[in-house]
Amino acid sequence: FSTAPALRTWSPPCVKTPHLGKRSVVLGRQCLMSMSVANQWAEACDSAGVAAPAQAIAPGDLAVLLRAAMSGEPKRSDTFAEVGGGRGEAMAVAAELFDFGQEALFLPEDMQDAAEKVFQTAKDLNPIFESCQIILGEVQDLAKGSRMLTYFDIIFADTRTTVWGAGSDGEAVALSAAAGQFCLEGSRIVTVGRQLVNEEGVWAFDLLQTQPLSCGSEGYVWEVTRSMKSTAPDRAIVPEGAHVKGNWVTLVGLQKAPDLNGAIAVILEVDEEAQVLTIMIDETCQVIKVRAKSAQPTQVIDP
């Protein structure tokens, strides 16, 4: 994941100034939304030569999915990211419907020049896009040490392409691994065409809603109920009288790691459901090795 170009255009979430122009009308259980913002974003994309996907998701379907992902109005510090598959329509709809603290669009690095043209044109058309930012990187890098997903509360991903998983409707393996490692508990994720997959004892997603879309695919709304970023104790009900250590992390020290060509790695001991694991991570917090705690003391450098 390349952070150098992204840092020019994106910073961690911050509070933004309230904006006007959210034209939503709720009638019963249906939302009739003016699509002017989505149309303005599409106009900016077209003017920069960024073509729409062959089977684009209608703005009305995006609105339904995003409303399902929100349990209420976002807090002023809540953040939204569209992480791939589309050209930013989901971000545009999110900017119109909700007052997020920040919206971001994750794009391949080779789209930097086109993306900057789109963003500049869109901001000239409507100041609502001032809070929208570019993040540049590759999908496969999301699960390889990038902590970008940690910053976002609501994540949208059009996962219909094979970059997210095998076949035309297989599981969204790449996004599952990235979200399972870096999303915080309580985050909401919207996927299209593919479902997230749990990793037993490591990460879990709760399917909140399935929504048929006019493009012929299914949309899915998920909540992260467990991840490697979890800090809360395990929620499982413990039988009376059972002994559970609880979850904790201990810094053991620093060690020269052959896996990192002799570079220094951080050694942690983690009590996960009363099983003590030794975890080696590099300076970017990417997990290098996980194993059950050895009976032999770990050879470390005094930190």
mmCIF file of C-alpha atoms in Angstrom:
data_model
loop_
_atom_site.group_PDB
_atom_site.id
_atom_site.type_symbol
_atom_site.label_atom_id
_atom_site.label_comp_id
_atom_site.label_asym_id
_atom_site.label_seq_id
_atom_site.Cartn_x
_atom_site.Cartn_y
_atom_site.Cartn_z
ATOM 1 C CA PHE A 1 0.000 0.000 0.000
ATOM 2 C CA SER A 2 1.579 3.212 -1.128
ATOM 3 C CA THR A 3 1.004 6.032 1.325
ATOM 4 C CA ALA A 4 3.197 8.685 -0.296
ATOM 5 C CA PRO A 5 0.713 9.990 -2.882
ATOM 6 C CA ALA A 6 -2.243 9.422 -0.583
ATOM 7 C CA LEU A 7 -0.822 11.621 2.145
ATOM 8 C CA ARG A 8 -1.014 14.595 -0.174
ATOM 9 C CA THR A 9 -4.768 14.233 -0.480
ATOM 10 C CA TRP A 10 -5.904 12.398 2.631
ATOM 11 C CA SER A 11 -5.511 12.796 6.348
ATOM 12 C CA PRO A 12 -7.039 10.840 9.250
ATOM 13 C CA PRO A 13 -10.649 11.722 10.008
ATOM 14 C CA CYS A 14 -11.436 15.211 11.256
ATOM 15 C CA VAL A 15 -14.587 17.177 11.994
ATOM 16 C CA LYS A 16 -15.916 19.122 9.028
ATOM 17 C CA THR A 17 -18.056 22.216 8.778
ATOM 18 C CA PRO A 18 -21.770 21.451 8.352
ATOM 19 C CA HIS A 19 -22.931 21.709 4.761
ATOM 20 C CA LEU A 20 -26.302 22.444 3.218
ATOM 21 C CA GLY A 21 -27.991 20.800 0.302
ATOM 22 C CA LYS A 22 -29.007 17.337 1.530
ATOM 23 C CA ARG A 23 -32.255 16.934 -0.301
ATOM 24 C CA SER A 24 -33.822 13.845 1.233
ATOM 25 C CA VAL A 25 -37.546 13.389 1.691
ATOM 26 C CA VAL A 26 -38.803 10.473 3.739
ATOM 27 C CA LEU A 27 -42.258 9.255 2.748
ATOM 28 C CA GLY A 28 -43.375 6.313 4.850
ATOM 29 C CA ARG A 29 -40.578 3.785 4.565
ATOM 30 C CA GLN A 30 -39.359 5.007 1.212
ATOM 31 C CA CYS A 31 -36.732 7.669 0.616
ATOM 32 C CA LEU A 32 -37.119 9.864 -2.438
ATOM 33 C CA MET A 33 -33.753 11.536 -2.922
ATOM 34 C CA SER A 34 -32.690 14.172 -5.356
ATOM 35 C CA MET A 35 -29.865 12.667 -7.375
ATOM 36 C CA SER A 36 -28.262 15.997 -8.282
ATOM 37 C CA VAL A 37 -25.101 15.262 -6.260
ATOM 38 C CA ALA A 38 -24.677 11.797 -7.791
ATOM 39 C CA ASN A 39 -25.287 13.293 -11.229
ATOM 40 C CA GLN A 40 -22.697 16.001 -10.593
ATOM 41 C CA TRP A 41 -20.140 13.361 -9.601
ATOM 42 C CA ALA A 42 -20.966 11.348 -12.743
ATOM 43 C CA GLU A 43 -20.511 14.509 -14.816
ATOM 44 C CA ALA A 44 -17.085 15.090 -13.256
ATOM 45 C CA CYS A 45 -16.073 11.487 -13.991
ATOM 46 C CA ASP A 46 -17.270 11.694 -17.591
ATOM 47 C CA SER A 47 -15.397 14.957 -18.175
ATOM 48 C CA ALA A 48 -12.147 13.309 -16.965
ATOM 49 C CA GLY A 49 -12.683 10.253 -19.154
ATOM 50 C CA VAL A 50 -13.405 7.871 -16.260
ATOM 51 C CA ALA A 51 -16.014 5.482 -17.654
ATOM 52 C CA ALA A 52 -18.826 4.017 -15.578
ATOM 53 C CA PRO A 53 -18.758 0.256 -14.853
ATOM 54 C CA ALA A 54 -20.605 -1.931 -17.342
ATOM 55 C CA GLN A 55 -23.222 -2.807 -14.723
ATOM 56 C CA ALA A 56 -23.345 0.348 -12.656
ATOM 57 C CA ILE A 57 -25.329 0.397 -9.431
ATOM 58 C CA ALA A 58 -28.228 2.857 -9.568
ATOM 59 C CA PRO A 59 -28.013 5.806 -7.118
ATOM 60 C CA GLY A 60 -31.376 4.768 -5.656
ATOM 61 C CA ASP A 61 -29.991 1.296 -4.832
ATOM 62 C CA LEU A 62 -26.901 2.875 -3.289
ATOM 63 C CA ALA A 63 -29.132 5.045 -1.098
ATOM 64 C CA VAL A 64 -31.079 1.998 0.125
ATOM 65 C CA LEU A 65 -27.890 0.091 0.985
ATOM 66 C CA LEU A 66 -26.266 3.012 2.778
ATOM 67 C CA ARG A 67 -29.393 3.753 4.800
ATOM 68 C CA ALA A 68 -29.479 0.083 5.829
ATOM 69 C CA ALA A 69 -25.852 0.319 6.932
ATOM 70 C CA MET A 70 -26.587 3.289 9.195
ATOM 71 C CA SER A 71 -28.244 2.558 12.524
ATOM 72 C CA GLY A 72 -29.055 6.265 12.795
ATOM 73 C CA GLU A 73 -27.593 9.590 11.815
ATOM 74 C CA PRO A 74 -23.770 9.484 11.908
ATOM 75 C CA LYS A 75 -21.856 11.263 14.618
ATOM 76 C CA ARG A 76 -19.829 14.246 13.410
ATOM 77 C CA SER A 77 -16.669 12.117 13.708
ATOM 78 C CA ASP A 78 -18.013 9.149 11.684
ATOM 79 C CA THR A 79 -16.278 8.374 8.407
ATOM 80 C CA PHE A 80 -17.128 6.648 5.124
ATOM 81 C CA ALA A 81 -14.962 4.963 2.472
ATOM 82 C CA GLU A 82 -15.693 3.444 -0.922
ATOM 83 C CA VAL A 83 -12.907 0.931 -1.471
ATOM 84 C CA GLY A 84 -13.205 -0.327 -5.005
ATOM 85 C CA GLY A 85 -15.194 -1.506 -7.960
ATOM 86 C CA GLY A 86 -16.973 1.758 -8.717
ATOM 87 C CA ARG A 87 -15.843 5.233 -9.642
ATOM 88 C CA GLY A 88 -17.183 7.035 -6.567
ATOM 89 C CA GLU A 89 -20.968 7.132 -6.914
ATOM 90 C CA ALA A 90 -21.411 5.484 -3.503
ATOM 91 C CA MET A 91 -19.232 8.172 -1.940
ATOM 92 C CA ALA A 92 -21.281 10.872 -3.679
ATOM 93 C CA VAL A 93 -24.566 9.418 -2.411
ATOM 94 C CA ALA A 94 -23.095 9.127 1.109
ATOM 95 C CA ALA A 95 -22.022 12.776 0.974
ATOM 96 C CA GLU A 96 -25.566 13.847 0.063
ATOM 97 C CA LEU A 97 -27.472 11.596 2.460
ATOM 98 C CA PHE A 98 -25.366 11.879 5.605
ATOM 99 C CA ASP A 99 -23.207 14.380 7.438
ATOM 100 C CA PHE A 100 -20.094 12.227 7.778
ATOM 101 C CA GLY A 101 -16.935 13.685 9.232
ATOM 102 C CA GLN A 102 -15.131 12.565 6.093
ATOM 103 C CA GLU A 103 -15.741 10.572 2.913
ATOM 104 C CA ALA A 104 -12.962 8.864 0.963
ATOM 105 C CA LEU A 105 -12.529 6.965 -2.304
ATOM 106 C CA PHE A 106 -9.903 4.209 -2.571
ATOM 107 C CA LEU A 107 -8.473 3.967 -6.108
ATOM 108 C CA PRO A 108 -5.563 2.203 -7.867
ATOM 109 C CA GLU A 109 -2.389 4.257 -8.005
ATOM 110 C CA ASP A 110 -2.461 4.392 -11.811
ATOM 111 C CA MET A 111 -5.677 6.450 -11.570
ATOM 112 C CA GLN A 112 -4.083 9.301 -9.613
ATOM 113 C CA ASP A 113 -4.067 11.872 -12.425
ATOM 114 C CA ALA A 114 -7.634 11.113 -13.516
ATOM 115 C CA ALA A 115 -8.840 11.061 -9.897
ATOM 116 C CA GLU A 116 -7.366 14.480 -9.172
ATOM 117 C CA LYS A 117 -9.172 15.902 -12.228
ATOM 118 C CA VAL A 118 -12.452 14.312 -11.127
ATOM 119 C CA PHE A 119 -12.164 15.630 -7.574
ATOM 120 C CA GLN A 120 -11.269 19.137 -8.680
ATOM 121 C CA THR A 121 -14.154 19.285 -11.164
ATOM 122 C CA ALA A 122 -16.592 17.867 -8.600
ATOM 123 C CA LYS A 123 -15.539 20.400 -5.953
ATOM 124 C CA ASP A 124 -16.006 23.208 -8.465
ATOM 125 C CA LEU A 125 -19.531 21.924 -9.177
ATOM 126 C CA ASN A 126 -20.575 21.485 -5.549
ATOM 127 C CA PRO A 127 -18.811 22.333 -2.252
ATOM 128 C CA ILE A 128 -20.357 19.227 -0.704
ATOM 129 C CA PHE A 129 -17.368 17.349 -2.147
ATOM 130 C CA GLU A 130 -14.856 19.402 -0.134
ATOM 131 C CA SER A 131 -14.847 16.724 2.586
ATOM 132 C CA CYS A 132 -14.170 13.936 0.055
ATOM 133 C CA GLN A 133 -10.607 12.640 -0.225
ATOM 134 C CA ILE A 134 -8.539 10.308 -2.430
ATOM 135 C CA ILE A 135 -6.673 7.266 -1.088
ATOM 136 C CA LEU A 136 -4.356 5.530 -3.560
ATOM 137 C CA GLY A 137 -3.396 1.869 -3.304
ATOM 138 C CA GLU A 138 -4.139 -1.642 -4.524
ATOM 139 C CA VAL A 139 -6.878 -3.996 -3.335
ATOM 140 C CA GLN A 140 -4.453 -6.822 -2.562
ATOM 141 C CA ASP A 141 -2.497 -4.516 -0.241
ATOM 142 C CA LEU A 142 -5.470 -3.848 2.045
ATOM 143 C CA ALA A 143 -4.773 -7.093 3.921
ATOM 144 C CA LYS A 144 -0.978 -6.725 3.901
ATOM 145 C CA GLY A 145 -0.233 -4.153 6.543
ATOM 146 C CA SER A 146 -2.312 -1.178 5.427
ATOM 147 C CA ARG A 147 -4.263 0.144 8.395
ATOM 148 C CA MET A 148 -6.445 2.358 6.200
ATOM 149 C CA LEU A 149 -9.666 0.464 6.992
ATOM 150 C CA THR A 150 -9.210 1.142 10.723
ATOM 151 C CA TYR A 151 -10.086 4.813 10.181
ATOM 152 C CA PHE A 152 -13.525 4.211 8.651
ATOM 153 C CA ASP A 153 -16.879 3.417 10.259
ATOM 154 C CA ILE A 154 -18.887 2.657 7.094
ATOM 155 C CA ILE A 155 -17.225 0.923 4.135
ATOM 156 C CA PHE A 156 -18.766 0.291 0.714
ATOM 157 C CA ALA A 157 -17.236 -2.171 -1.763
ATOM 158 C CA ASP A 158 -18.558 -3.261 -5.140
ATOM 159 C CA THR A 159 -17.041 -6.736 -4.865
ATOM 160 C CA ARG A 160 -18.333 -8.202 -8.135
ATOM 161 C CA THR A 161 -14.933 -8.382 -9.856
ATOM 162 C CA THR A 162 -12.514 -11.294 -9.436
ATOM 163 C CA VAL A 163 -9.982 -9.120 -7.588
ATOM 164 C CA TRP A 164 -12.138 -9.680 -4.485
ATOM 165 C CA GLY A 165 -12.621 -13.450 -4.818
ATOM 166 C CA ALA A 166 -12.759 -16.447 -7.157
ATOM 167 C CA GLY A 167 -15.486 -16.959 -9.745
ATOM 168 C CA SER A 168 -18.417 -14.674 -10.419
ATOM 169 C CA ASP A 169 -20.149 -15.082 -7.059
ATOM 170 C CA GLY A 170 -17.597 -16.595 -4.664
ATOM 171 C CA GLU A 171 -16.826 -15.220 -1.244
ATOM 172 C CA ALA A 172 -15.154 -11.807 -0.911
ATOM 173 C CA VAL A 173 -11.982 -13.347 0.500
ATOM 174 C CA ALA A 174 -9.709 -10.329 0.004
ATOM 175 C CA LEU A 175 -12.050 -7.870 1.717
ATOM 176 C CA SER A 176 -12.852 -10.352 4.496
ATOM 177 C CA ALA A 177 -9.155 -10.696 5.352
ATOM 178 C CA ALA A 178 -8.590 -6.931 5.257
ATOM 179 C CA ALA A 179 -11.664 -6.080 7.331
ATOM 180 C CA GLY A 180 -11.024 -8.958 9.730
ATOM 181 C CA GLN A 181 -7.547 -7.631 10.468
ATOM 182 C CA PHE A 182 -8.076 -3.878 10.532
ATOM 183 C CA CYS A 183 -11.735 -2.865 10.982
ATOM 184 C CA LEU A 184 -12.949 -2.024 14.459
ATOM 185 C CA GLU A 185 -15.855 -3.869 16.036
ATOM 186 C CA GLY A 186 -19.137 -2.177 15.197
ATOM 187 C CA SER A 187 -17.990 -1.006 11.767
ATOM 188 C CA ARG A 188 -20.490 -1.592 8.962
ATOM 189 C CA ILE A 189 -19.545 -2.959 5.536
ATOM 190 C CA VAL A 190 -21.646 -3.037 2.363
ATOM 191 C CA THR A 191 -20.708 -5.574 -0.330
ATOM 192 C CA VAL A 192 -22.250 -6.179 -3.748
ATOM 193 C CA GLY A 193 -22.317 -9.589 -5.431
ATOM 194 C CA ARG A 194 -20.155 -11.388 -2.855
ATOM 195 C CA GLN A 195 -20.504 -12.208 0.826
ATOM 196 C CA LEU A 196 -17.901 -11.782 3.537
ATOM 197 C CA VAL A 197 -16.535 -14.925 5.153
ATOM 198 C CA ASN A 198 -15.736 -15.512 8.844
ATOM 199 C CA GLU A 199 -12.450 -16.931 10.115
ATOM 200 C CA GLU A 200 -13.324 -18.993 13.179
ATOM 201 C CA GLY A 201 -11.832 -17.591 16.347
ATOM 202 C CA VAL A 202 -10.204 -14.665 14.516
ATOM 203 C CA TRP A 203 -12.825 -12.442 12.844
ATOM 204 C CA ALA A 204 -16.578 -12.507 12.312
ATOM 205 C CA PHE A 205 -19.224 -10.542 10.402
ATOM 206 C CA ASP A 206 -22.958 -10.457 11.106
ATOM 207 C CA LEU A 207 -25.197 -10.237 8.009
ATOM 208 C CA LEU A 208 -27.754 -7.536 8.796
ATOM 209 C CA GLN A 209 -29.622 -7.280 5.494
ATOM 210 C CA THR A 210 -29.758 -8.646 1.944
ATOM 211 C CA GLN A 211 -31.073 -6.301 -0.741
ATOM 212 C CA PRO A 212 -31.885 -7.200 -4.400
ATOM 213 C CA LEU A 213 -30.530 -4.529 -6.748
ATOM 214 C CA SER A 214 -31.814 -3.345 -10.112
ATOM 215 C CA CYS A 215 -28.491 -4.336 -11.742
ATOM 216 C CA GLY A 216 -29.328 -7.998 -11.027
ATOM 217 C CA SER A 217 -26.899 -8.489 -8.117
ATOM 218 C CA GLU A 218 -27.508 -8.757 -4.397
ATOM 219 C CA GLY A 219 -26.332 -6.142 -1.920
ATOM 220 C CA TYR A 220 -25.283 -7.209 1.586
ATOM 221 C CA VAL A 221 -24.993 -5.129 4.746
ATOM 222 C CA TRP A 222 -22.624 -6.447 7.446
ATOM 223 C CA GLU A 223 -21.464 -5.514 10.924
ATOM 224 C CA VAL A 224 -17.988 -6.405 12.174
ATOM 225 C CA THR A 225 -18.604 -8.344 15.385
ATOM 226 C CA ARG A 226 -15.036 -9.483 15.903
ATOM 227 C CA SER A 227 -11.686 -8.531 14.395
ATOM 228 C CA MET A 228 -7.976 -8.635 15.136
ATOM 229 C CA LYS A 229 -8.364 -4.973 16.147
ATOM 230 C CA SER A 230 -10.861 -5.936 18.855
ATOM 231 C CA THR A 231 -10.149 -4.538 22.279
ATOM 232 C CA ALA A 232 -13.348 -5.613 24.036
ATOM 233 C CA PRO A 233 -13.468 -8.911 26.000
ATOM 234 C CA ASP A 234 -14.961 -11.897 24.241
ATOM 235 C CA ARG A 235 -18.758 -11.732 24.316
ATOM 236 C CA ALA A 236 -19.292 -15.472 24.659
ATOM 237 C CA ILE A 237 -21.371 -16.567 27.662
ATOM 238 C CA VAL A 238 -19.108 -18.328 30.175
ATOM 239 C CA PRO A 239 -20.617 -21.263 32.127
ATOM 240 C CA GLU A 240 -20.819 -20.688 35.866
ATOM 241 C CA GLY A 241 -17.662 -21.825 37.600
ATOM 242 C CA ALA A 242 -15.553 -21.823 34.423
ATOM 243 C CA HIS A 243 -12.149 -20.143 34.548
ATOM 244 C CA VAL A 244 -11.333 -17.732 31.730
ATOM 245 C CA LYS A 245 -8.166 -15.658 31.748
ATOM 246 C CA GLY A 246 -9.555 -12.941 29.543
ATOM 247 C CA ASN A 247 -7.826 -11.151 26.668
ATOM 248 C CA TRP A 248 -4.555 -9.313 27.187
ATOM 249 C CA VAL A 249 -1.414 -8.344 25.301
ATOM 250 C CA THR A 250 2.097 -8.238 26.772
ATOM 251 C CA LEU A 251 5.113 -6.637 25.115
ATOM 252 C CA VAL A 252 7.914 -9.205 25.405
ATOM 253 C CA GLY A 253 10.598 -7.237 23.617
ATOM 254 C CA LEU A 254 12.411 -6.781 20.311
ATOM 255 C CA GLN A 255 14.079 -9.471 18.219
ATOM 256 C CA LYS A 256 16.138 -9.646 15.048
ATOM 257 C CA ALA A 257 13.877 -11.494 12.604
ATOM 258 C CA PRO A 258 15.286 -13.729 9.844
ATOM 259 C CA ASP A 259 11.939 -13.294 8.058
ATOM 260 C CA LEU A 260 12.736 -9.575 7.800
ATOM 261 C CA ASN A 261 16.383 -10.012 6.701
ATOM 262 C CA GLY A 262 17.587 -9.329 10.198
ATOM 263 C CA ALA A 263 15.447 -6.254 10.803
ATOM 264 C CA ILE A 264 14.009 -5.721 14.266
ATOM 265 C CA ALA A 265 10.523 -7.117 14.932
ATOM 266 C CA VAL A 266 8.231 -6.623 17.918
ATOM 267 C CA ILE A 267 7.362 -9.735 19.935
ATOM 268 C CA LEU A 268 3.990 -9.818 21.717
ATOM 269 C CA GLU A 269 2.290 -12.426 23.848
ATOM 270 C CA VAL A 270 -1.478 -12.473 23.366
ATOM 271 C CA ASP A 271 -3.980 -14.343 25.512
ATOM 272 C CA GLU A 272 -6.739 -15.214 23.045
ATOM 273 C CA GLU A 273 -9.551 -17.167 24.741
ATOM 274 C CA ALA A 274 -7.096 -18.428 27.378
ATOM 275 C CA GLN A 275 -4.616 -19.710 24.763
ATOM 276 C CA VAL A 276 -1.341 -17.802 24.889
ATOM 277 C CA LEU A 277 0.105 -17.011 21.460
ATOM 278 C CA THR A 278 3.406 -15.449 20.528
ATOM 279 C CA ILE A 279 3.021 -12.937 17.707
ATOM 280 C CA MET A 280 5.782 -11.293 15.696
ATOM 281 C CA ILE A 281 4.955 -8.026 13.908
ATOM 282 C CA ASP A 282 7.065 -5.687 11.807
ATOM 283 C CA GLU A 283 7.332 -1.897 12.077
ATOM 284 C CA THR A 284 4.168 -1.422 9.968
ATOM 285 C CA CYS A 285 2.187 -3.661 12.364
ATOM 286 C CA GLN A 286 1.906 -6.430 9.765
ATOM 287 C CA VAL A 287 1.751 -9.866 11.390
ATOM 288 C CA ILE A 288 4.813 -11.921 10.373
ATOM 289 C CA LYS A 289 4.354 -15.051 12.461
ATOM 290 C CA VAL A 290 1.856 -16.492 14.948
ATOM 291 C CA ARG A 291 2.500 -19.592 17.062
ATOM 292 C CA ALA A 292 1.526 -21.130 20.368
ATOM 293 C CA LYS A 293 3.752 -19.931 23.188
ATOM 294 C CA SER A 294 6.898 -22.027 23.394
ATOM 295 C CA ALA A 295 8.091 -23.591 26.624
ATOM 296 C CA GLN A 296 11.504 -22.096 25.844
ATOM 297 C CA PRO A 297 11.981 -18.419 26.727
ATOM 298 C CA THR A 298 11.969 -16.054 23.762
ATOM 299 C CA GLN A 299 15.404 -14.607 23.012
ATOM 300 C CA VAL A 300 14.876 -10.880 22.850
ATOM 301 C CA ILE A 301 16.801 -7.655 22.880
ATOM 302 C CA ASP A 302 16.194 -5.521 25.955
ATOM 303 C CA PRO A 303 13.811 -2.794 24.736
#
